[in-house]
Amino acid sequence: MNNLPTDNLSGYLDMDLLRFTTAGSVDDGKSTLIGRLLYDSKSIFEDQMEAIERASQKKGEEHVNLALLTDGLRAEREQGITIDVAYRYFATPKRKFIIADTPGHIQYTRNMVTGASTANLAIILVDARKGIVEQTCRHSFIASLLQIPHIVYCINKMDLVDYDKDTFFRIKKELEDFSAKLDVRDINFIPISALNGDNVVDRSTKMNWYDGQTLMYLLENVHIAGDYNHIDARFPVQYVVRPMTTEHHDYRGYAGRVASGVLRVGDDITVLPSGFESKIKSIDTSTGMLEEAFAPMSVCLTLEDEIDISRGDMIVRRNNLPEQSQDVEAMVCWFTERPLQTGGKYAIKHTSKDVRCMIKDIRYKMDINTLHRNEEDKNIKMNDIARVVLRTTAPLFTDKYHRNRFTGSFILIDEGTNETVGAGMII
Amino acid sequence: MAGYHLTHLRELEAESIYVLREVAAQFENPALLFSGGKDSIVCFHLAQKAFWPAKIPFTLVHIDTGHNFQETLDFRDELVKKNNVNLIVGSVQESIDAGKATEEKGINASRNALQTVTLLDTIEKYKFDAAIGGARRDEEKARAKERFFSHRDEFGQWDPKNQRPELWNLFNGKKNIGEHFRVFPISNWTEMDVWQYILQENIEIPSIYFTHERDCFVRDGVIYAHSSFMQLKPTEKVERRTVRFRTIGDMTCTGAVVSEASTLSQIIEEVASTRVTERGSRIDDKRSEAAMEDRKKAGYF
């Protein structure tokens, strides 16, 4: 990481954070691209490089296999595949990056969904020789379903099509037509060769017809401050802080992470589900009081009035309330071997609230390769995505996932095995 | 809506505080594993922030190999005294004396792997249902697959191929009796983030992270501190050198780096220009390509 500004230490303290996801299969160049980003940003250390050189030689491979950097588990290295989500880190003088590197195969849809859930940006690789394939549709749909704010299509292996301009623009047009069917806010297209490094970190000299940005420039400069919802004030109470010491005898603070919006001292608030009203008295941190707090800050609120509030309650601004309902309609991605069933009962975790629910109806199963809605097939197996209706044992305070990723999402838990069996996005 | 923007350190801090509060909310008897190294010090600092003005709702647990740097132990005791927290020390020596763990033989013998026995015994003895650790995903490739909330079966084992998916910020800490969780609040931090944060927050750390003179010897290219815990080979000789430690573990498996860095800023400069990972000086990872994965499956930190 020796390209960080060593002469300007304050520079370190002023970087921001971008989380992105990459999905891909064995031969579309995903590992090469990640390796390239890490290598060209000087984030691969000598001992890591030596270790993968040794491992590549041992396997009898001709080139240093950069995929070995990301495949961390023994089973993954043995089979040459990525099974799980792997997190990778690198930084440039402008930003710190977290890569959620996920497998691209349909049997790993759940891993892609997991990686996508926290991402600001998705990189989707398209082989320039093949154009749009089934996998492109699948990855695009998942990015749109999980509401990743920025999508970057990297048209890769441009070296294998002689860096041909028409090929790039033809694929770009196809992708534009296709993505019009999806719900995506910001789409970008970049012609690259991950193998040779064209337009990854350095501008390609072989594609002078392309005057857009390189991938690294885009990653460093894409505007992410607007990715959080700063409009609807939502504060799920996570933990009640009660010191019960002489100094803070009557202190009662409500700790949590601002899910969305901005909270200010003096704001008129309502507590859900009780409906009690009060004002924010203070926003506390250990280093002093704040005037305002916004997503995704972790703070501790105190209120003007003594109200009974516990974990699972939500503090909101009085003039902007979420939905309060026991009937929830959502897209659900299923994670486990035992199928999702109408009438099935599960524990549900939504913000800091734990309740139980029953599946009332399965509306349709989504074919994530063709975006076809199948209303006949209600057999929801592992990695399937379906639209379902649930009834919860107590009201949830929700916003549509499209508007709010934190109050619009939930997970389902099998009460017999304690496993996380599904992820839901509220419609 | 510009202006509502956090720096990377503030965003990481907010995420870690959120995770620590989830632990307090979801578990009945959580422990904070505290080694006296920088990562566990940062976790302790974050926990203080998460529950201020209340005391941290965690018991500190140190698994002591008996081969620790005295400076680290002094630092630990000072921190416990100053902050009035509970500390439990699990002793590897006691596990050996009780016949539960067997000392390794040979010149490179280390008690590092034996810590697992003592750790699991301590968790069982005090009925901890969650153990918070300062492991980071950037440290090692098996750790890159680790969850924030990592489930352990009744034998304390990790099953990397059957982990619970973690989406958004929803953490599933449900478990059966006898099982526990390992929780890693600084999963998303890098070595550089940790140092930057220590600088930003002005956090105290043990003196051996800074340059000092020490009796050392070199084995297989690694500079070791000379101590009564390690037998010298006839060809190895002790030299006085100017060194510091980039990571602090058991003395038998922690290598020093030659360094003049005496301030946090100088350490950050050094970390920024170094070409070797911090675990490059950790001999415990070098035993095989999957050394960390194997130890973690058995219940290691």
XYZ file of C-alpha atoms in Angstrom:
728
model
C 0.000 0.000 0.000
C 2.910 2.319 -0.604
C 1.003 4.698 -2.814
C -0.791 6.137 0.193
C 0.154 9.695 1.042
C 2.952 9.198 3.548
C 3.775 12.889 3.634
C 0.264 13.892 4.586
C -1.038 11.946 7.541
C -4.184 14.007 7.813
C -4.999 12.715 4.335
C -5.604 9.253 5.820
C -8.161 10.566 8.185
C -10.173 12.124 5.393
C -10.868 9.148 3.123
C -14.293 7.639 2.574
C -15.454 4.073 2.172
C -16.893 2.321 -0.894
C -18.240 -1.225 -0.695
C -18.561 -3.056 -3.990
C -19.419 -6.525 -5.117
C -18.136 -8.628 -7.971
C -19.919 -11.680 -9.217
C -18.595 -14.011 -11.826
C -17.810 -17.587 -12.734
C -14.591 -19.478 -13.289
C -13.471 -18.117 -16.631
C -14.928 -14.670 -17.057
C -11.844 -12.996 -15.605
C -13.262 -11.887 -12.268
C -10.334 -13.121 -10.203
C -7.929 -11.650 -12.730
C -9.704 -8.302 -12.449
C -9.578 -8.301 -8.653
C -5.971 -9.416 -8.754
C -5.297 -6.558 -11.173
C -6.969 -3.959 -8.929
C -5.039 -5.211 -5.896
C -1.786 -5.543 -7.797
C -1.929 -2.208 -9.600
C -2.969 -0.385 -6.440
C 0.019 -2.057 -4.736
C -2.179 -3.809 -2.208
C -0.635 -7.233 -2.663
C 2.241 -7.747 -0.284
C 5.431 -9.557 -1.146
C 4.768 -12.481 1.168
C 1.259 -12.920 -0.281
C 2.676 -12.812 -3.812
C 5.382 -15.333 -2.920
C 2.799 -17.607 -1.310
C 0.605 -17.684 -4.416
C 3.625 -18.072 -6.686
C 4.621 -21.144 -4.659
C 1.054 -22.474 -4.725
C 0.697 -21.910 -8.498
C 3.970 -23.733 -9.158
C 2.910 -26.606 -6.966
C -0.258 -26.972 -9.002
C 1.805 -26.915 -12.183
C 0.250 -23.710 -13.499
C 2.101 -21.628 -16.015
C 1.105 -18.171 -14.762
C 0.795 -16.835 -11.264
C -2.815 -17.591 -10.475
C -4.231 -14.437 -8.893
C -7.432 -16.319 -8.065
C -5.512 -18.009 -5.259
C -5.475 -14.654 -3.482
C -9.217 -14.679 -3.059
C -9.966 -18.347 -2.624
C -9.272 -18.726 1.065
C -10.667 -22.090 2.076
C -8.892 -25.354 1.408
C -11.910 -26.735 -0.440
C -11.972 -23.673 -2.688
C -8.316 -23.965 -3.606
C -8.644 -27.680 -4.254
C -11.648 -27.284 -6.521
C -10.530 -23.994 -8.058
C -13.832 -22.318 -7.280
C -15.116 -19.614 -5.004
C -17.752 -21.060 -2.678
C -18.344 -18.369 -0.143
C -18.297 -14.597 -0.018
C -14.708 -13.411 0.491
C -13.980 -9.911 1.623
C -10.949 -8.091 0.234
C -9.580 -4.701 1.103
C -7.536 -2.087 -0.663
C -7.071 1.625 -0.487
C -5.962 4.446 -2.703
C -5.218 7.977 -1.490
C -8.885 8.816 -2.089
C -10.840 5.886 -0.779
C -10.829 2.675 1.163
C -12.513 -0.172 -0.699
C -14.203 -3.318 0.553
C -14.776 -5.965 -2.116
C -17.399 -8.620 -1.474
C -16.172 -11.242 -3.916
C -18.898 -13.772 -4.642
C -19.253 -16.831 -6.856
C -21.404 -16.323 -9.938
C -22.979 -19.714 -10.469
C -26.730 -20.076 -10.061
C -26.243 -22.487 -7.148
C -24.560 -19.646 -5.275
C -27.344 -17.083 -5.728
C -27.623 -16.803 -1.964
C -23.962 -15.796 -1.695
C -24.434 -13.163 -4.408
C -27.454 -11.802 -2.567
C -25.432 -11.676 0.663
C -22.556 -9.806 -0.986
C -24.957 -7.421 -2.713
C -26.871 -6.517 0.454
C -24.257 -4.067 1.709
C -22.753 -2.897 -1.580
C -22.762 0.648 -2.985
C -21.668 -0.612 -6.371
C -21.674 -3.797 -8.458
C -19.138 -4.747 -11.081
C -20.653 -7.072 -13.678
C -18.235 -8.637 -16.138
C -19.302 -9.303 -19.712
C -17.090 -11.308 -22.068
C -16.638 -9.174 -25.216
C -16.665 -12.311 -27.375
C -19.971 -13.546 -26.000
C -21.980 -10.426 -25.139
C -24.988 -10.823 -22.860
C -25.359 -14.332 -21.502
C -27.670 -15.867 -18.915
C -25.284 -14.982 -16.126
C -25.277 -11.286 -17.096
C -29.066 -11.207 -16.707
C -28.885 -12.998 -13.381
C -26.279 -10.686 -11.906
C -28.063 -7.598 -13.195
C -31.343 -8.746 -11.719
C -29.766 -9.432 -8.321
C -28.083 -6.014 -8.333
C -31.405 -4.391 -9.119
C -33.380 -6.506 -6.625
C -30.906 -5.658 -3.846
C -30.957 -2.011 -4.954
C -27.231 -1.575 -5.416
C -27.117 2.125 -6.323
C -24.375 1.941 -8.996
C -23.746 -0.716 -11.627
C -20.617 -0.925 -13.740
C -20.602 -3.262 -16.731
C -17.005 -4.095 -17.589
C -16.863 -5.411 -21.144
C -13.842 -7.635 -20.562
C -11.389 -9.468 -22.835
C -11.362 -6.581 -25.320
C -7.881 -7.838 -26.287
C -9.523 -10.957 -27.757
C -11.734 -8.899 -30.092
C -8.872 -6.666 -31.285
C -10.081 -3.798 -29.092
C -12.945 -3.352 -31.554
C -15.084 -0.264 -31.044
C -18.214 -1.649 -32.730
C -18.205 -4.744 -30.539
C -18.178 -2.579 -27.405
C -20.988 -0.288 -28.594
C -23.121 -3.202 -29.767
C -22.889 -4.888 -26.339
C -23.483 -1.559 -24.608
C -26.678 -1.039 -26.624
C -27.882 -4.561 -25.768
C -27.205 -3.972 -22.087
C -29.029 -0.633 -22.163
C -32.085 -2.245 -23.747
C -32.025 -5.069 -21.237
C -31.483 -2.922 -18.157
C -34.437 -0.699 -19.074
C -36.516 -3.576 -17.657
C -34.669 -3.321 -14.333
C -34.827 -0.851 -11.501
C -31.334 0.628 -11.572
C -30.329 4.225 -10.917
C -26.807 4.585 -12.291
C -25.281 2.422 -15.035
C -21.795 2.671 -16.519
C -19.990 0.804 -19.312
C -16.217 0.382 -19.577
C -14.239 -1.613 -22.192
C -11.378 -3.385 -20.411
C -8.822 -6.142 -20.577
C -8.278 -7.331 -17.029
C -5.420 -9.553 -18.195
C -3.457 -6.706 -19.789
C -4.695 -3.952 -17.522
C -6.415 -1.862 -20.212
C -8.698 0.762 -18.628
C -8.512 -0.930 -15.220
C -6.143 1.403 -13.393
C -4.326 2.883 -16.368
C -5.950 4.244 -19.497
C -5.657 1.933 -22.499
C -3.521 3.089 -25.402
C -5.271 0.598 -27.661
C -8.791 2.030 -27.379
C -8.441 5.685 -28.213
C -12.063 5.673 -29.358
C -13.098 5.345 -25.701
C -13.060 8.674 -23.898
C -14.804 7.586 -20.683
C -13.230 6.881 -17.316
C -11.095 3.940 -16.246
C -12.556 1.516 -13.739
C -10.304 2.734 -10.916
C -11.142 6.384 -11.640
C -14.828 5.530 -11.460
C -14.417 3.583 -8.206
C -12.523 6.495 -6.680
C -14.935 9.187 -7.815
C -18.443 7.768 -8.011
C -20.722 9.885 -5.828
C -21.773 7.757 -2.847
C -22.842 10.384 -0.294
C -26.367 10.148 -1.734
C -26.563 6.352 -1.365
C -28.066 6.635 2.113
C -31.621 7.819 2.634
C -31.281 11.143 4.474
C -34.988 11.963 4.375
C -36.975 9.509 6.515
C -35.746 9.641 10.115
C -35.746 6.056 11.458
C -33.990 5.020 14.664
C -34.490 1.376 15.668
C -33.678 1.085 19.380
C -30.949 -1.488 19.741
C -30.078 -1.352 23.422
C -31.105 0.694 26.442
C -28.147 2.258 28.251
C -28.722 2.546 32.013
C -25.481 3.201 33.916
C -27.156 3.277 37.381
C -24.089 4.981 38.833
C -24.076 7.903 41.256
C -22.879 10.229 38.531
C -25.503 9.170 35.965
C -28.178 7.940 38.314
C -31.265 8.627 36.229
C -29.630 8.359 32.826
C -31.657 6.417 30.290
C -30.194 6.419 26.800
C -31.475 4.692 23.688
C -28.564 3.280 21.740
C -28.811 2.455 18.076
C -27.665 3.104 14.560
C -29.532 5.699 12.504
C -31.148 3.582 9.759
C -32.026 6.610 7.652
C -32.716 10.304 7.804
C -31.346 12.952 10.145
C -32.197 13.371 13.834
C -31.652 16.694 15.578
C -31.802 17.814 19.178
C -35.266 19.297 19.752
C -36.966 17.191 17.058
C -40.542 16.111 17.755
C -40.540 12.346 17.754
C -42.966 9.451 18.063
C -42.045 6.105 19.570
C -43.455 3.026 17.856
C -45.399 0.903 18.649
C -46.590 2.813 21.746
C -47.267 6.047 19.857
C -45.904 8.122 22.770
C -44.579 11.506 21.748
C -41.568 13.413 23.017
C -38.609 15.523 21.913
C -34.974 14.566 21.475
C -33.158 15.977 24.485
C -29.616 15.040 23.537
C -27.549 12.955 21.132
C -24.698 11.514 23.171
C -21.362 10.002 22.344
C -18.475 9.326 24.713
C -16.586 12.269 23.219
C -19.354 14.810 23.613
C -22.859 15.743 22.569
C -23.889 16.151 18.955
C -26.425 18.531 17.416
C -27.506 16.015 14.796
C -27.025 12.405 13.769
C -27.516 10.811 10.369
C -27.255 7.371 8.762
C -25.175 5.241 9.359
C -23.982 6.751 12.663
C -24.163 4.797 15.941
C -25.316 7.124 18.713
C -27.260 7.218 21.969
C -30.401 9.389 22.275
C -32.063 10.760 25.372
C -35.638 12.094 25.350
C -37.346 14.928 27.229
C -39.961 12.607 28.737
C -39.698 9.349 30.639
C -41.293 6.774 28.374
C -41.103 3.003 28.467
C -38.941 2.101 25.469
C -37.125 -1.146 24.771
C -35.170 -2.944 22.065
C -37.261 -3.409 18.968
C -39.073 -0.094 19.330
C -38.480 2.578 16.722
C -38.038 6.317 17.218
C -39.228 8.328 14.190
C -40.011 11.958 13.375
C -43.619 12.744 14.153
C -44.519 14.028 10.693
C -42.945 11.142 8.793
C -44.099 7.693 9.886
C -43.231 4.283 8.430
C -45.826 1.654 7.514
C -47.097 -0.256 10.568
C -48.512 -3.585 9.633
C -48.649 -7.294 10.382
C -49.097 -8.071 6.693
C -45.930 -7.818 4.670
C -45.397 -8.460 0.975
C -41.827 -9.115 -0.079
C -39.386 -10.684 -2.497
C -37.636 -13.489 -0.645
C -34.406 -15.248 -1.562
C -34.363 -18.778 -0.117
C -31.162 -20.142 1.403
C -31.742 -23.707 2.507
C -32.449 -27.231 1.305
C -35.846 -27.509 2.955
C -38.282 -25.653 0.672
C -40.172 -22.494 1.605
C -43.794 -23.444 2.132
C -47.156 -21.752 2.360
C -48.198 -22.091 5.983
C -44.567 -22.357 7.126
C -43.712 -20.582 10.381
C -40.411 -18.799 10.931
C -38.724 -16.336 13.257
C -38.211 -13.000 11.561
C -35.580 -10.362 12.288
C -36.399 -6.854 11.076
C -34.166 -3.958 12.241
C -33.761 -4.640 15.980
C -37.129 -6.351 16.254
C -37.651 -10.109 16.645
C -41.101 -11.559 15.954
C -42.543 -14.662 14.327
C -44.344 -14.992 11.041
C -46.309 -17.344 8.841
C -46.095 -17.578 5.060
C -49.643 -16.787 3.886
C -49.122 -17.041 0.154
C -46.500 -17.547 -2.507
C -47.463 -15.254 -5.400
C -44.888 -16.387 -7.953
C -41.408 -17.723 -8.441
C -39.003 -15.529 -10.377
C -36.901 -17.059 -13.132
C -33.835 -14.976 -12.493
C -32.305 -15.739 -15.871
C -35.257 -14.587 -17.946
C -37.138 -12.411 -15.400
C -40.209 -14.520 -16.140
C -42.764 -14.697 -13.275
C -43.951 -18.245 -12.835
C -47.291 -18.299 -11.000
C -47.726 -22.061 -11.396
C -44.514 -23.290 -9.782
C -44.671 -22.618 -6.053
C -41.940 -25.042 -5.143
C -39.365 -22.660 -3.663
C -35.992 -24.358 -3.285
C -32.562 -23.215 -2.236
C -31.382 -20.171 -4.255
C -34.873 -19.444 -5.602
C -36.393 -15.983 -5.432
C -40.128 -15.623 -4.900
C -42.738 -13.017 -4.116
C -44.486 -13.940 -0.869
C -47.046 -12.601 1.574
C -46.412 -12.984 5.294
C -48.355 -12.353 8.454
C -46.335 -11.406 11.537
C -47.258 -11.912 15.192
C -46.726 -8.195 15.928
C -46.639 -5.135 13.656
C -43.378 -4.272 11.899
C -42.437 -0.651 11.153
C -41.354 -0.748 7.562
C -40.545 1.241 4.474
C -40.373 -0.177 1.001
C -36.943 -1.692 0.324
C -36.693 0.472 -2.759
C -36.750 3.524 -0.502
C -34.894 2.192 2.514
C -32.515 -0.771 2.556
C -32.525 -0.985 6.370
C -36.189 -0.678 7.300
C -37.194 -2.526 4.122
C -35.220 -5.722 4.730
C -35.562 -8.750 6.999
C -34.211 -12.268 7.489
C -36.138 -15.464 8.210
C -34.813 -17.976 10.736
C -35.785 -21.626 11.091
C -36.715 -22.063 14.729
C -35.752 -25.720 14.719
C -32.199 -25.340 13.436
C -31.580 -21.620 14.181
C -30.286 -21.243 10.621
C -30.867 -18.123 8.567
C -33.104 -19.533 5.817
C -34.242 -16.522 3.841
C -33.736 -12.840 3.101
C -36.625 -10.536 2.316
C -37.041 -7.208 0.578
C -40.335 -5.470 1.284
C -42.374 -4.313 -1.695
C -28.074 16.187 0.730
C -24.307 16.531 0.484
C -22.565 17.130 3.773
C -24.027 14.063 5.464
C -20.937 12.055 5.004
C -18.673 10.005 7.285
C -14.970 9.334 6.860
C -13.981 5.678 6.447
C -12.827 5.504 10.078
C -16.094 6.955 11.394
C -18.091 4.546 9.236
C -16.047 1.553 10.436
C -16.393 2.774 14.022
C -20.191 3.057 13.656
C -20.357 -0.480 12.245
C -18.230 -1.933 15.069
C -20.202 -0.143 17.786
C -23.390 -1.496 16.223
C -21.978 -5.052 16.351
C -20.871 -4.682 19.991
C -24.331 -3.456 21.000
C -25.895 -6.417 19.183
C -23.733 -8.721 21.308
C -24.915 -7.065 24.513
C -28.531 -7.296 23.326
C -28.499 -10.849 21.962
C -26.322 -12.701 24.496
C -26.532 -13.232 28.218
C -22.909 -13.645 29.203
C -20.470 -12.249 26.638
C -16.696 -12.095 27.057
C -14.250 -9.752 25.360
C -11.069 -11.623 24.488
C -8.238 -9.324 25.439
C -4.635 -10.116 24.557
C -3.099 -6.710 25.155
C -2.423 -6.415 21.427
C -3.541 -3.387 19.430
C -6.618 -5.035 17.882
C -8.086 -6.074 21.225
C -7.229 -2.638 22.642
C -9.195 -1.036 19.812
C -12.115 -3.405 20.520
C -12.030 -2.378 24.173
C -11.998 1.306 23.199
C -14.974 0.756 20.860
C -16.864 -1.079 23.601
C -16.338 1.859 25.948
C -17.799 4.154 23.304
C -20.710 1.811 22.571
C -22.055 1.772 26.126
C -20.967 5.144 27.493
C -21.816 6.419 30.078
C -22.437 2.872 31.375
C -19.611 0.410 32.013
C -18.929 -2.149 29.317
C -21.215 -5.156 29.828
C -18.462 -7.667 29.015
C -15.957 -9.639 31.078
C -12.399 -9.390 29.767
C -10.739 -12.746 29.139
C -7.024 -13.168 28.545
C -5.646 -16.524 27.475
C -2.129 -16.419 28.867
C 0.388 -18.807 27.342
C 2.846 -18.023 30.117
C 5.191 -16.822 27.377
C 3.921 -13.295 27.012
C 5.887 -10.088 26.879
C 6.022 -8.570 30.369
C 5.236 -5.154 28.859
C 1.932 -6.534 27.519
C 0.953 -8.035 30.866
C 1.754 -4.776 32.681
C -0.306 -2.866 30.139
C -3.216 -5.270 30.616
C -3.171 -4.928 34.403
C -2.938 -1.144 34.206
C -5.936 -0.988 31.831
C -8.017 -3.238 34.063
C -7.200 -1.129 37.126
C -7.853 2.189 35.408
C -11.191 1.184 33.938
C -12.446 -0.949 36.772
C -13.396 -3.925 34.620
C -13.471 -7.655 35.379
C -10.627 -9.732 34.017
C -10.387 -13.515 33.898
C -7.047 -15.060 32.983
C -7.102 -18.519 31.438
C -3.710 -20.112 31.948
C -2.180 -22.445 29.375
C 0.296 -23.562 32.064
C -2.638 -24.789 34.150
C -4.061 -26.698 31.180
C -0.661 -28.365 30.740
C -0.354 -29.136 34.466
C -3.859 -30.626 34.446
C -2.871 -32.862 31.550
C -5.407 -31.301 29.174
C -2.788 -29.900 26.834
C 0.582 -31.299 25.834
C 3.611 -29.074 25.439
C 5.148 -29.195 21.955
C 8.626 -30.639 21.674
C 11.677 -29.426 19.815
C 13.467 -26.202 19.200
C 10.503 -24.433 17.584
C 8.030 -25.484 20.284
C 5.253 -22.971 20.802
C 2.247 -22.823 23.056
C 0.261 -20.965 20.428
C -1.905 -23.895 19.387
C -2.416 -24.943 23.013
C -4.324 -21.721 23.629
C -7.339 -23.324 21.942
C -7.670 -25.869 24.771
C -7.500 -23.192 27.468
C -9.822 -20.864 25.578
C -12.531 -23.500 25.134
C -12.173 -24.601 28.768
C -12.485 -21.012 29.972
C -15.568 -20.423 27.823
C -17.130 -23.589 29.225
C -16.143 -22.955 32.839
C -17.614 -19.440 32.970
C -20.512 -20.299 30.625
C -19.743 -17.512 28.174
C -22.216 -17.578 25.281
C -20.280 -15.141 23.117
C -16.580 -14.356 22.851
C -15.662 -11.090 21.142
C -12.329 -11.056 19.347
C -10.243 -8.532 17.442
C -9.587 -10.712 14.360
C -9.717 -8.911 11.026
C -10.553 -10.326 7.611
C -7.521 -8.718 5.994
C -5.116 -10.637 8.237
C -5.265 -14.032 6.639
C -7.185 -15.804 3.876
C -9.236 -18.115 6.111
C -10.219 -15.104 8.201
C -11.434 -13.375 5.010
C -14.363 -15.829 5.046
C -15.270 -15.222 8.644
C -18.624 -13.759 9.666
C -19.238 -10.968 12.193
C -21.321 -13.454 14.204
C -19.594 -16.809 13.873
C -21.389 -19.859 15.179
C -19.467 -22.522 17.175
C -20.869 -25.948 17.923
C -20.794 -27.593 21.340
C -17.159 -28.599 20.738
C -16.250 -24.996 19.924
C -15.617 -25.874 16.292
C -16.002 -23.662 13.226
C -17.635 -25.117 10.109
C -16.534 -22.755 7.332
C -18.588 -24.463 4.620
C -21.824 -24.164 6.523
C -21.854 -20.587 7.771
C -24.957 -18.480 8.198
C -25.343 -15.859 5.504
C -25.063 -12.312 6.864
C -27.142 -9.701 5.086
C -27.464 -5.954 5.649
C -26.898 -5.429 9.352
C -29.074 -8.286 10.567
C -27.118 -10.673 12.788
C -28.545 -14.032 13.774
C -27.164 -15.022 17.188
C -29.650 -17.836 17.872
C -28.107 -21.024 19.217
C -28.706 -24.168 21.224
C -27.527 -24.642 24.788
C -23.817 -25.417 24.963
C -23.033 -23.672 21.684
C -21.451 -20.258 21.536
C -20.602 -17.471 19.148
C -17.381 -15.752 18.258
C -17.994 -12.153 17.316
C -15.556 -10.000 15.356
C -16.551 -6.329 15.487
C -13.515 -5.064 13.543
C -13.820 -7.627 10.724
C -13.784 -4.903 8.075
C -10.774 -3.000 9.401
C -7.316 -3.295 7.883
C -4.014 -2.998 9.726
C -3.784 0.545 8.388
C -7.281 1.438 9.627
C -6.359 0.215 13.110
C -3.228 2.370 13.248
C -5.015 5.402 11.839
C -7.757 4.975 14.412
C -5.270 4.628 17.276
C -3.731 7.912 16.083
C -7.074 9.669 15.597
C -8.417 8.589 18.992
C -5.090 8.900 20.784
C -5.389 5.369 22.227
C -2.645 4.071 24.535
C -0.812 0.942 23.406
C 2.003 -1.163 24.945
C 5.481 0.310 24.633
C 6.871 -2.587 22.591
C 4.954 -1.380 19.508
C 7.456 1.499 19.469
C 11.176 1.299 18.799
C 13.383 0.057 21.615
C 16.626 -1.802 22.163
C 16.364 -5.477 22.905
C 18.412 -8.660 22.969
C 17.433 -10.600 19.852
C 18.449 -13.565 17.774
C 17.645 -14.566 14.206
C 16.113 -17.880 13.160
C 14.895 -18.685 9.640
C 15.056 -14.994 8.791
C 12.838 -13.977 11.712
C 14.083 -11.728 14.509
C 13.027 -13.141 17.881
C 13.207 -11.539 21.287
C 15.699 -13.438 23.440
C 13.942 -14.936 26.436
C 14.135 -17.902 28.747
C 11.218 -19.426 26.801
C 13.308 -20.156 23.722
C 16.319 -22.422 23.427
C 19.106 -21.133 21.234
C 20.729 -23.377 18.656
C 24.563 -23.463 18.968
C 24.933 -21.320 15.837
C 22.511 -18.642 16.985
C 23.890 -15.680 18.861
C 22.205 -12.944 20.839
C 22.604 -9.390 19.599
C 21.382 -6.040 20.847
C 19.129 -4.533 18.156
C 16.805 -1.585 17.639
C 13.429 -3.120 16.953
C 9.707 -2.845 17.477
C 6.796 -5.298 17.196
C 4.170 -4.904 14.513
C 1.935 -7.501 16.051
C 2.045 -8.941 19.539
C 1.485 -12.585 20.264
C 3.216 -15.251 22.269
C 6.999 -14.561 22.439
C 7.781 -17.874 20.793
C 5.952 -17.035 17.584
C 6.149 -13.251 17.230
C 8.893 -11.728 15.143
C 10.232 -8.191 15.565
C 10.975 -5.700 12.817
C 14.041 -3.473 12.693
C 12.590 -0.022 13.159
C 13.295 3.448 14.465
C 9.604 4.375 14.629
C 8.975 6.081 17.964
C 5.650 7.814 17.254
C 2.300 6.693 15.834
C 2.848 8.852 12.761
C 6.157 7.119 12.117
C 4.513 3.708 12.568
C 1.839 4.652 10.031
C 4.502 5.768 7.574
C 6.292 2.475 8.092
C 3.116 0.424 7.622
C 2.258 2.416 4.497
C 5.587 1.678 2.868
C 6.041 -1.915 3.984
C 5.834 -4.703 1.454
C 5.111 -7.598 3.818
C 1.847 -8.345 5.643
C 1.842 -8.060 9.413
C 1.293 -11.796 9.771
C 4.457 -12.256 7.727
C 6.205 -12.078 11.081
C 3.833 -14.624 12.630
C 5.368 -18.048 12.516
C 2.123 -19.715 13.589
C 0.595 -19.080 10.137
C 3.541 -20.494 8.233
C 3.232 -24.092 9.339
C 1.116 -24.915 6.261
C -0.977 -23.131 3.640
C -4.149 -23.843 5.587
C -2.596 -23.446 9.059
C -5.054 -20.768 10.134
C -8.095 -22.556 8.691
C -7.191 -25.756 10.556
C -6.633 -23.967 13.859
C -9.850 -21.976 13.463
C -11.909 -25.098 12.774
C -10.619 -26.519 16.066
C -11.735 -23.448 17.972
C -8.791 -21.031 17.779
C -9.365 -17.268 17.942
